[in-house]
Short mmCIF file of N, CA and C in Angstrom, two decimals:
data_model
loop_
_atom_site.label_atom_id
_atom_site.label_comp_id
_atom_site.label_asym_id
_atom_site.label_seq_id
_atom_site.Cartn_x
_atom_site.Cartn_y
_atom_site.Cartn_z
N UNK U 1 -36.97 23.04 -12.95
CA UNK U 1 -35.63 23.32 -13.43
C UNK U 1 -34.81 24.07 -12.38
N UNK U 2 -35.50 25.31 -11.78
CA UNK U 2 -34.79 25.87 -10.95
C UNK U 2 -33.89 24.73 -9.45
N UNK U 3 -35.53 24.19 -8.92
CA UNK U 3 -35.38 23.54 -7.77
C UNK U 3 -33.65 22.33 -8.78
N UNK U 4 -33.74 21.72 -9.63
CA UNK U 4 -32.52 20.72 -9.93
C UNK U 4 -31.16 21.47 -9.91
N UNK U 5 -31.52 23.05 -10.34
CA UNK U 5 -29.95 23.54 -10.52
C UNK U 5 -29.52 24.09 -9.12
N UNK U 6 -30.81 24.28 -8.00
CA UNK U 6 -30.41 24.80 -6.48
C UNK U 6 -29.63 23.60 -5.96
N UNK U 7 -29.99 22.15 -6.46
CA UNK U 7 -29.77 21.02 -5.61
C UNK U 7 -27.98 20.68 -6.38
N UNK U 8 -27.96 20.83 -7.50
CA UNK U 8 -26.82 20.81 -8.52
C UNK U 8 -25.66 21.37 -7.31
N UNK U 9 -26.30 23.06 -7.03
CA UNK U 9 -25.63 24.37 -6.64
C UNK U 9 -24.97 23.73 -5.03
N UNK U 10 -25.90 23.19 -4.41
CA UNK U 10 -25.52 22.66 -2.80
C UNK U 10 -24.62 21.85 -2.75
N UNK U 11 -25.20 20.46 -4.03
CA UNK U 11 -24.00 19.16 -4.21
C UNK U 11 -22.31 20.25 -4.63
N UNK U 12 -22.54 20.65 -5.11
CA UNK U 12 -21.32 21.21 -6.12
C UNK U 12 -20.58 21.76 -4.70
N UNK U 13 -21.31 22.68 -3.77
CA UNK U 13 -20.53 23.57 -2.81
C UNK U 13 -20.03 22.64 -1.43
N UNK U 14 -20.79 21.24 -1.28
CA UNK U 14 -20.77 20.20 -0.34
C UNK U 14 -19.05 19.72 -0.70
N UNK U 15 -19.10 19.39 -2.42
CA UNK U 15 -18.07 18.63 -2.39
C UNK U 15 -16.69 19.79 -2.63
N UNK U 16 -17.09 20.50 -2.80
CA UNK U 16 -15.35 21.55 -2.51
C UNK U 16 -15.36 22.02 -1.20
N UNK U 17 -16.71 22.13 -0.08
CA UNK U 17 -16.47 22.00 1.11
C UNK U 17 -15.60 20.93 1.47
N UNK U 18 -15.69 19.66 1.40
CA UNK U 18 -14.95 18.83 1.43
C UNK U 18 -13.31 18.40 1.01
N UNK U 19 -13.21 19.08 0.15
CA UNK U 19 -12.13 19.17 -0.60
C UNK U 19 -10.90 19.81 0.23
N UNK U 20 -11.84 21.19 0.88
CA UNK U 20 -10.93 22.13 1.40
C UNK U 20 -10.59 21.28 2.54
N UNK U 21 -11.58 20.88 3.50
CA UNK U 21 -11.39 20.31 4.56
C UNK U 21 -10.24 19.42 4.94
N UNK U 22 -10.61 18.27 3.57
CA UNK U 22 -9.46 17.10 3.56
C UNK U 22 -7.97 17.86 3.56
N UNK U 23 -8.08 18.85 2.63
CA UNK U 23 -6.85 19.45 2.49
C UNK U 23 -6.28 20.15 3.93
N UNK U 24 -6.93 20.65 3.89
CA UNK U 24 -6.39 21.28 5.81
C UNK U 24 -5.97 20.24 6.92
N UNK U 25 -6.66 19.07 6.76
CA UNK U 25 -6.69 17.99 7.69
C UNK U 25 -5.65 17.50 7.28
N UNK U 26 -5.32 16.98 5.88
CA UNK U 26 -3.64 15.93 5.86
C UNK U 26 -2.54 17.07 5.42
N UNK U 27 -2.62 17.76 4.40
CA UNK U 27 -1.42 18.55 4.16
C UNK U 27 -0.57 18.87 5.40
N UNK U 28 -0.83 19.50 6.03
CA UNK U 28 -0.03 19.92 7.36
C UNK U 28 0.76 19.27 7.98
N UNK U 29 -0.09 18.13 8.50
CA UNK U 29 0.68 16.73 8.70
C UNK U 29 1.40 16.31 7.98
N UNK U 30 1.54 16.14 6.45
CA UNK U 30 1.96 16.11 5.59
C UNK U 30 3.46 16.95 5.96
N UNK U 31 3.29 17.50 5.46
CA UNK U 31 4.03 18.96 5.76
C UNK U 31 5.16 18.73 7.03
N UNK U 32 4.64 18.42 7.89
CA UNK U 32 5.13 17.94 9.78
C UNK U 32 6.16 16.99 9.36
N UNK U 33 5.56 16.03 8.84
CA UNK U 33 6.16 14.49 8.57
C UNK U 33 7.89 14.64 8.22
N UNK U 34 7.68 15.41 6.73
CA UNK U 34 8.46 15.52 6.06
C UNK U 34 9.72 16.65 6.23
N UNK U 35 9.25 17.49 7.07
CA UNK U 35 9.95 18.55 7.42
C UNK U 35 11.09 18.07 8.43
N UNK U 36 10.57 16.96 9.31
CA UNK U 36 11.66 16.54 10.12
C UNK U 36 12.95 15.48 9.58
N UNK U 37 12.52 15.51 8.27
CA UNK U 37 13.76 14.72 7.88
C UNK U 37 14.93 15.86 7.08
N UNK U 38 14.47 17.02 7.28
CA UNK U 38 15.43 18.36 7.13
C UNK U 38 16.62 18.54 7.63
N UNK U 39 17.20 19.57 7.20
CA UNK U 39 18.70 20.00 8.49
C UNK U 39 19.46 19.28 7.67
N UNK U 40 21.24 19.79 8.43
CA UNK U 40 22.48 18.88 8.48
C UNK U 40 22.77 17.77 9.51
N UNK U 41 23.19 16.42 9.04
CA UNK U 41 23.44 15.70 10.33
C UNK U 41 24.47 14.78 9.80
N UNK U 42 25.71 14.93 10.61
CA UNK U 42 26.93 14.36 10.57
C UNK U 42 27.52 15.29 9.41
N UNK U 43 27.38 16.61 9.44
CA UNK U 43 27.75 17.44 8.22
C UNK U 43 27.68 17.37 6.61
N UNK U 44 26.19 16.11 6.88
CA UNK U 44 25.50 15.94 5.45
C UNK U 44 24.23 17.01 5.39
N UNK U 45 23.85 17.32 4.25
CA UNK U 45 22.41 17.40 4.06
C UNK U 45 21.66 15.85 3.57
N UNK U 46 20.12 15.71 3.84
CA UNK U 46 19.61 14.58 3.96
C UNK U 46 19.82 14.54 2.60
N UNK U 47 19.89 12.75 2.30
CA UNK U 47 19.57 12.34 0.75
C UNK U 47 18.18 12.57 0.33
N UNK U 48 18.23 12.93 -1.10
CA UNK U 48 16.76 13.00 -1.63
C UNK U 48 15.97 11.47 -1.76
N UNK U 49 15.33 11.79 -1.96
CA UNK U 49 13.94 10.02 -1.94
C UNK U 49 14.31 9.68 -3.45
N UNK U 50 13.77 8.11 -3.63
CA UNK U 50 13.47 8.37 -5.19
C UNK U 50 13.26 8.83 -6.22
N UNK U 51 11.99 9.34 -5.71
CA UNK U 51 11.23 10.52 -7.01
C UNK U 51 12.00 11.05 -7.61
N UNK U 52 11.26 11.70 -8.40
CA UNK U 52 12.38 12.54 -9.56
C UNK U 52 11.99 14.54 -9.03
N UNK U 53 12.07 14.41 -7.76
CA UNK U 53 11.68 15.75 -7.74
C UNK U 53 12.98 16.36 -6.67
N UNK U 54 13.69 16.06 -6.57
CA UNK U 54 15.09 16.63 -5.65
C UNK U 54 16.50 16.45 -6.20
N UNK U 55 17.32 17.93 -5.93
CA UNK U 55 18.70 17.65 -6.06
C UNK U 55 19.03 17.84 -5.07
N UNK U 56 20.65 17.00 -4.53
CA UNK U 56 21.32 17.43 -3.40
C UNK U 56 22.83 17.49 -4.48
N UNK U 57 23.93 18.10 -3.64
CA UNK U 57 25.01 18.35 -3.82
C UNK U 57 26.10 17.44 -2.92
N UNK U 58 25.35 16.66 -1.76
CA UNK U 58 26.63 15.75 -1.43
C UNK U 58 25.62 14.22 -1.18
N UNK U 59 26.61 13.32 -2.06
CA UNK U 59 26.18 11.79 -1.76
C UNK U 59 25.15 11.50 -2.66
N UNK U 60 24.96 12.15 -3.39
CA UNK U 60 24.05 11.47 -4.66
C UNK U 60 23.98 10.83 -5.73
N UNK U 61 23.58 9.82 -5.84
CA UNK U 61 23.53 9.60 -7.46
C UNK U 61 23.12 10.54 -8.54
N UNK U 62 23.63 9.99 -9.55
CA UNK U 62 23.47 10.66 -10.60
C UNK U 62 22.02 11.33 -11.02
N UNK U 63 21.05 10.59 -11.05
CA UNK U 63 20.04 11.30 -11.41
C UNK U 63 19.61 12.60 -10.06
N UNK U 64 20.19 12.48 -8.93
CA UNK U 64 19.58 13.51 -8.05
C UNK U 64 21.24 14.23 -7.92
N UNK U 65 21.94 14.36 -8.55
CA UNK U 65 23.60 14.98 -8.22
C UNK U 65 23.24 16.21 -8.88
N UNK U 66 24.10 17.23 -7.75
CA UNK U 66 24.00 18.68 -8.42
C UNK U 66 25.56 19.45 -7.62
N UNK U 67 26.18 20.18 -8.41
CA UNK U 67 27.38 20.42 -7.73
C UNK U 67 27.10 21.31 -7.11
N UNK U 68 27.94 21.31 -5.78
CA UNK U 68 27.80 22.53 -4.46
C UNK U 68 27.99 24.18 -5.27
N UNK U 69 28.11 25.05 -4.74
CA UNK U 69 28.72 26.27 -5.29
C UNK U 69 29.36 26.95 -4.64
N UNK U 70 30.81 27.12 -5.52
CA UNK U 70 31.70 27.48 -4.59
C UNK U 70 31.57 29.16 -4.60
N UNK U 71 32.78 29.24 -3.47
CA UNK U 71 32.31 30.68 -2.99
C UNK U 71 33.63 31.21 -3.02
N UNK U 72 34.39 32.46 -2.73
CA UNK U 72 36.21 32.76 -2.82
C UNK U 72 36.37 34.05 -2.08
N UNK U 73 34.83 34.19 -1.46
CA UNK U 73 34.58 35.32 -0.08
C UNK U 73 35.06 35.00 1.07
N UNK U 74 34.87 35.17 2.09
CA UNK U 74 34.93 34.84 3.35
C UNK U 74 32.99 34.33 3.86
N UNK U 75 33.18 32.97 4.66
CA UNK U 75 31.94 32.68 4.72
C UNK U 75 30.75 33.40 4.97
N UNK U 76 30.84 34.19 5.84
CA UNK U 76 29.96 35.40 6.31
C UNK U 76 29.08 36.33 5.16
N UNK U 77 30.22 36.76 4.84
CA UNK U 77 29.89 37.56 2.95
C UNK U 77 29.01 36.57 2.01
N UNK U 78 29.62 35.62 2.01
CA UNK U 78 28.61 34.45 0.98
C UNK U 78 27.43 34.07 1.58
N UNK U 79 27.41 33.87 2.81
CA UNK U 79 26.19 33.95 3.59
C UNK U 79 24.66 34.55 3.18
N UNK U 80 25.50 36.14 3.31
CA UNK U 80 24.53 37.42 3.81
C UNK U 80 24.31 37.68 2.13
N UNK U 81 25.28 37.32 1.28
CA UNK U 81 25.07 37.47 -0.51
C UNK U 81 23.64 36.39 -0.95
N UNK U 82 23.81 35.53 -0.20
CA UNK U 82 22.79 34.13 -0.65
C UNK U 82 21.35 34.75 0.23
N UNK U 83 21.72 34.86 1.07
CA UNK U 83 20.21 35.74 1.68
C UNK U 83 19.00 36.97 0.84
N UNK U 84 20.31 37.86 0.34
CA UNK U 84 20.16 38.92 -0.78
C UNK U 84 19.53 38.16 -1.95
N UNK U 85 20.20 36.78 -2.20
CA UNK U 85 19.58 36.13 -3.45
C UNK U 85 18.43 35.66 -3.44
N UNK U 86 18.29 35.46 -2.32
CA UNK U 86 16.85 33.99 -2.16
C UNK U 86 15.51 35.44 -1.53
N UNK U 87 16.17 36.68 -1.23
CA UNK U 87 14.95 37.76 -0.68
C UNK U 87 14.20 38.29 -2.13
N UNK U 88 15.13 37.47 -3.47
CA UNK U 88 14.18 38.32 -4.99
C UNK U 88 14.29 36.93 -5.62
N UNK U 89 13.73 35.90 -5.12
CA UNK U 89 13.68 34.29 -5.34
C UNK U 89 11.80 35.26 -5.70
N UNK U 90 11.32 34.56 -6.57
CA UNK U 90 9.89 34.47 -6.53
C UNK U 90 8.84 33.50 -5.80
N UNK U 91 8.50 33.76 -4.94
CA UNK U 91 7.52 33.07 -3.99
C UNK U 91 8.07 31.85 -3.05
N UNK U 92 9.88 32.98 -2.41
CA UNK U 92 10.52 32.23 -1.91
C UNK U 92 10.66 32.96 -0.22
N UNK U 93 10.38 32.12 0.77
CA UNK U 93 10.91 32.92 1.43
C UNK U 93 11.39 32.08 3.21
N UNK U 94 12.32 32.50 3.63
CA UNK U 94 13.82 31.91 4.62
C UNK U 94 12.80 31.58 5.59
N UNK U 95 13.01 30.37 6.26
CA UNK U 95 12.15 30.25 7.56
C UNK U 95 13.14 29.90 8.34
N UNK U 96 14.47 30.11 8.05
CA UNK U 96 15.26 29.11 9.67
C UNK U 96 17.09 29.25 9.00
N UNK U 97 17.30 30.32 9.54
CA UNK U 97 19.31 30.33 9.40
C UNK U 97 20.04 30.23 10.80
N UNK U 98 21.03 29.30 10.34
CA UNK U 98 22.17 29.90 11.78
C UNK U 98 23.75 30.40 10.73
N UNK U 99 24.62 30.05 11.94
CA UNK U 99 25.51 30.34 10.83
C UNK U 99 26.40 29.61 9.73
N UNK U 100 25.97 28.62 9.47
CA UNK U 100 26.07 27.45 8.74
C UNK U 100 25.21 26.84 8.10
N UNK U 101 23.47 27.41 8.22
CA UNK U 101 22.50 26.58 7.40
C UNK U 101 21.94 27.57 7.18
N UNK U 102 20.71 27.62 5.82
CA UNK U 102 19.52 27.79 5.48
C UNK U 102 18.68 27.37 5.37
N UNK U 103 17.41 27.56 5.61
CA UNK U 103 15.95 26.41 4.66
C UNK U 103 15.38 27.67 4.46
N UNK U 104 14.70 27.58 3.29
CA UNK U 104 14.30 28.25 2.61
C UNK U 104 12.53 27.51 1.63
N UNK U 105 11.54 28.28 1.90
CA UNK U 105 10.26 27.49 1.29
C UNK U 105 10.19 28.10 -0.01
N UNK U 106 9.98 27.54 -1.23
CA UNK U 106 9.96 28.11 -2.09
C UNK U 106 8.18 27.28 -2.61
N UNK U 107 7.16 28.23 -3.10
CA UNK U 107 5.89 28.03 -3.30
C UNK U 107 5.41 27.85 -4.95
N UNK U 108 5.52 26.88 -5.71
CA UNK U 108 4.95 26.70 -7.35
C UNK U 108 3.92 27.73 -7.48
N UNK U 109 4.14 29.09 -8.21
CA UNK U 109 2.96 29.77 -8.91
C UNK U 109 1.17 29.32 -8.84
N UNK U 110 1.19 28.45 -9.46
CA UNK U 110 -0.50 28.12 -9.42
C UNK U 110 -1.19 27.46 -8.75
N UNK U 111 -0.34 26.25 -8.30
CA UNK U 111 -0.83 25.07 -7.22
C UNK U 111 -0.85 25.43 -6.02
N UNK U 112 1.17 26.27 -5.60
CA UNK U 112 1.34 26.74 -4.16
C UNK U 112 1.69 25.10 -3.52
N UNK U 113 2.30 24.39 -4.52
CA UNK U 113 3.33 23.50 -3.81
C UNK U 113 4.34 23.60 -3.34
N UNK U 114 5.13 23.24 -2.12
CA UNK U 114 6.35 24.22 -1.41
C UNK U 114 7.43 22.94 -1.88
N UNK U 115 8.40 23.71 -2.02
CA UNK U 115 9.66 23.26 -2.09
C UNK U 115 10.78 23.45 -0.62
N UNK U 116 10.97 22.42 -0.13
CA UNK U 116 12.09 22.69 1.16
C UNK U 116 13.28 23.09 -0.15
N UNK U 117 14.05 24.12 0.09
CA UNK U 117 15.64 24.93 -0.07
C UNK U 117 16.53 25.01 0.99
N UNK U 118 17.70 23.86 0.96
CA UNK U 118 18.35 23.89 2.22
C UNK U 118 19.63 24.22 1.11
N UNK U 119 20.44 25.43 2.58
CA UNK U 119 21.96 25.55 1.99
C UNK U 119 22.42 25.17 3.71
N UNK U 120 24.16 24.98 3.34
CA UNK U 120 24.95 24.19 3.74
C UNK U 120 26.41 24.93 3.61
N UNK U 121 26.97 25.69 5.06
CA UNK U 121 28.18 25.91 4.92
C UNK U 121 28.98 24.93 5.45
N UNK U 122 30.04 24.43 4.84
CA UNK U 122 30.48 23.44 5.77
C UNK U 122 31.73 24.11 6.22
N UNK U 123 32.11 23.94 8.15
CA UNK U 123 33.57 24.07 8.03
C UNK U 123 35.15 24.11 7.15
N UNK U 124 35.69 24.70 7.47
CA UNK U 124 36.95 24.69 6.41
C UNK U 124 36.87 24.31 4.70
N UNK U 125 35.42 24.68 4.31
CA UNK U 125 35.31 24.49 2.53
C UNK U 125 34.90 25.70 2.12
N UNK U 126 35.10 26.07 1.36
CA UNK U 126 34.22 27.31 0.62
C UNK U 126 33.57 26.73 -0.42
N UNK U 127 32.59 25.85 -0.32
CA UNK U 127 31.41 25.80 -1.01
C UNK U 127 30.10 25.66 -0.02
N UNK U 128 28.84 26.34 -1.19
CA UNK U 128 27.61 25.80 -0.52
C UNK U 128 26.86 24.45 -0.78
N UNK U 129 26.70 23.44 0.22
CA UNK U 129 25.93 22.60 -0.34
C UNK U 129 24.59 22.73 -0.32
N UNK U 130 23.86 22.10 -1.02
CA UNK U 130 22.60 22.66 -1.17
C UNK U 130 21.97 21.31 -1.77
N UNK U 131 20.39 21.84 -1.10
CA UNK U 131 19.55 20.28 -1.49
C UNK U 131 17.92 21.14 -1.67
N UNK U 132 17.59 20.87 -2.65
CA UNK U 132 15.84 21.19 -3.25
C UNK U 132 15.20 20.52 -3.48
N UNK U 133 13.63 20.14 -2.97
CA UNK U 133 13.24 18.88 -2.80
C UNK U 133 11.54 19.27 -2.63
N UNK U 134 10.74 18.59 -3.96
CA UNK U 134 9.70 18.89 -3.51
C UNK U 134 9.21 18.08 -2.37
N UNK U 135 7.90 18.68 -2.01
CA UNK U 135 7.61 17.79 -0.73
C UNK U 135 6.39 16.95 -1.03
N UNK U 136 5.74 17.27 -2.07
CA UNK U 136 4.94 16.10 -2.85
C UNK U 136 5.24 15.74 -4.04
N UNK U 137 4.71 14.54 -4.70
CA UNK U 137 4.75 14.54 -6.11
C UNK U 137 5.79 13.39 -6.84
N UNK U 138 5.50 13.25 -7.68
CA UNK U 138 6.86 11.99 -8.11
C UNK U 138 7.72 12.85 -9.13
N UNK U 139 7.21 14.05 -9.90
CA UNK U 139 7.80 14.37 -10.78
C UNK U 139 7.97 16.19 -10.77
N UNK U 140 8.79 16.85 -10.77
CA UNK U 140 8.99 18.64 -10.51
C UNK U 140 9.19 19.38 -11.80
N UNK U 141 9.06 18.10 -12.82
CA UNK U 141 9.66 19.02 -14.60
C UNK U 141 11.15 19.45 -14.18
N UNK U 142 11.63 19.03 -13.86
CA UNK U 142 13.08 19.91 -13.15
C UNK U 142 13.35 21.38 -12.92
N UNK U 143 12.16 21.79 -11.87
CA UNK U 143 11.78 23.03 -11.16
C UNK U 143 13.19 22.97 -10.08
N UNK U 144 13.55 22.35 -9.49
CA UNK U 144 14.22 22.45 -8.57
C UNK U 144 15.88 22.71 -8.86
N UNK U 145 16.24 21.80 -9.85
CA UNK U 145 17.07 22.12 -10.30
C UNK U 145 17.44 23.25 -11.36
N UNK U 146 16.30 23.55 -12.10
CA UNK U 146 16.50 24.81 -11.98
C UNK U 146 16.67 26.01 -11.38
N UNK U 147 15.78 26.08 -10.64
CA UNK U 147 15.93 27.07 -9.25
C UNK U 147 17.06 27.19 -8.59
N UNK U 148 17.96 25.82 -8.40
CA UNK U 148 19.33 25.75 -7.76
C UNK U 148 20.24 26.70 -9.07
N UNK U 149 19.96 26.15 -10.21
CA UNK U 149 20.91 26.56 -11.13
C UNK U 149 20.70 28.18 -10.92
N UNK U 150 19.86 28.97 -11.62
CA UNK U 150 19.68 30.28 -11.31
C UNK U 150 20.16 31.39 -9.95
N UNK U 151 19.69 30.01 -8.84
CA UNK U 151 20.16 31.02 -7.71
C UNK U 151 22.17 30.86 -7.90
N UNK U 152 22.70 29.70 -8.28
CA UNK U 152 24.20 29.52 -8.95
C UNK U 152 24.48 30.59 -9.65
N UNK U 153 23.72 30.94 -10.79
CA UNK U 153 24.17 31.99 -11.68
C UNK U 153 24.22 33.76 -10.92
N UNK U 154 23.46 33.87 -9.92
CA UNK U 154 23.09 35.16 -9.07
C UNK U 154 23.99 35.25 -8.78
N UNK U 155 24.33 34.38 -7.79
CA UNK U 155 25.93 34.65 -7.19
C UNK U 155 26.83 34.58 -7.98
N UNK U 156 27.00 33.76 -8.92
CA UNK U 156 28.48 33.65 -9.39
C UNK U 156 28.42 35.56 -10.14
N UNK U 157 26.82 36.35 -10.84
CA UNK U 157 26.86 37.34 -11.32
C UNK U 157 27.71 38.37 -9.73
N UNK U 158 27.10 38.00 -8.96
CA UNK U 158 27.86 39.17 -7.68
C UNK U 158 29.14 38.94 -6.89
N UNK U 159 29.80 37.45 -7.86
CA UNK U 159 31.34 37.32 -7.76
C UNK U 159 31.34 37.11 -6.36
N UNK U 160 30.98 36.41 -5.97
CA UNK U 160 31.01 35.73 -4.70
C UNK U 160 32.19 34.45 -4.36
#
């Protein structure tokens, strides 16, 4: 009995050895792939994919449409206000600003699936555009759009 549950104990630790492995080996890449279709270009943010797991705010259809948020600061102020917002985001945090963009990783509680968070100042507008997008998955429960909505409500609370 013992010797079947030692052999049980090895199989069992072989195959989540494995598990981890695979995971280290494609995620990243994973990760690489997808990250380069990020950023502004031609003063868009990228369109979301099919899936049902992304909103953007410019050029979308309906099922991925989310309105920009406007701002009635001076850009700078709305900036450095959205920074303030996304630093008490939960398991969110800025990897890349200039003075016209954000990305922002935001991490799902239990799994630790990342969400790309891009904002978007555009010349002569006072709104932010903004695009949330998981990076796996076909379906987010509408995590993302929530998250957009909330970080909407922060600011509009600090009258931005």
């Amino acid at each position: 009995m013992f010797r079947l549950l030692t052999e049980f104990a090895q199989r069992l630790l072989c195959g989540i050895a494995l598990v981890i492995l695979t995971t280290l080996i494609i995620l990243p890449g994973t990760s690489w792939a997808y990250a380069s279709g990020l950023g502004v270009a031609n003063g868009h943010l990228s369109a979301c994919p099919a899936s049902n797991n992304c909103v953007v705010s410019q050029d979308a259809d309906s099922k991925h449409a989310i309105d920009p948020i406007a701002y009635h600061v001076d850009r700078n102020t709305a900036r450095e206000t959205l920074l303030k917002v996304l630093s008490v985001v939960p398991r969110t945090e800025v990897i890349e600003q200039t003075d016209n963009y954000i990305h922002a990783l935001s991490k799902s509680r239990i799994f630790k699936f990342v969400d790309d968070v891009e904002f978007y100042f555009p010349p002569n507008e006072s709104v932010i555009h903004l695009r949330s997008a998981s990076r796996v998955g076909e379906s987010d429960l509408g995590v993302n759009r929530r998250r957009i909505e909330q970080i909407r409500l922060a600011l509009l609370d600090l009258n931005i």
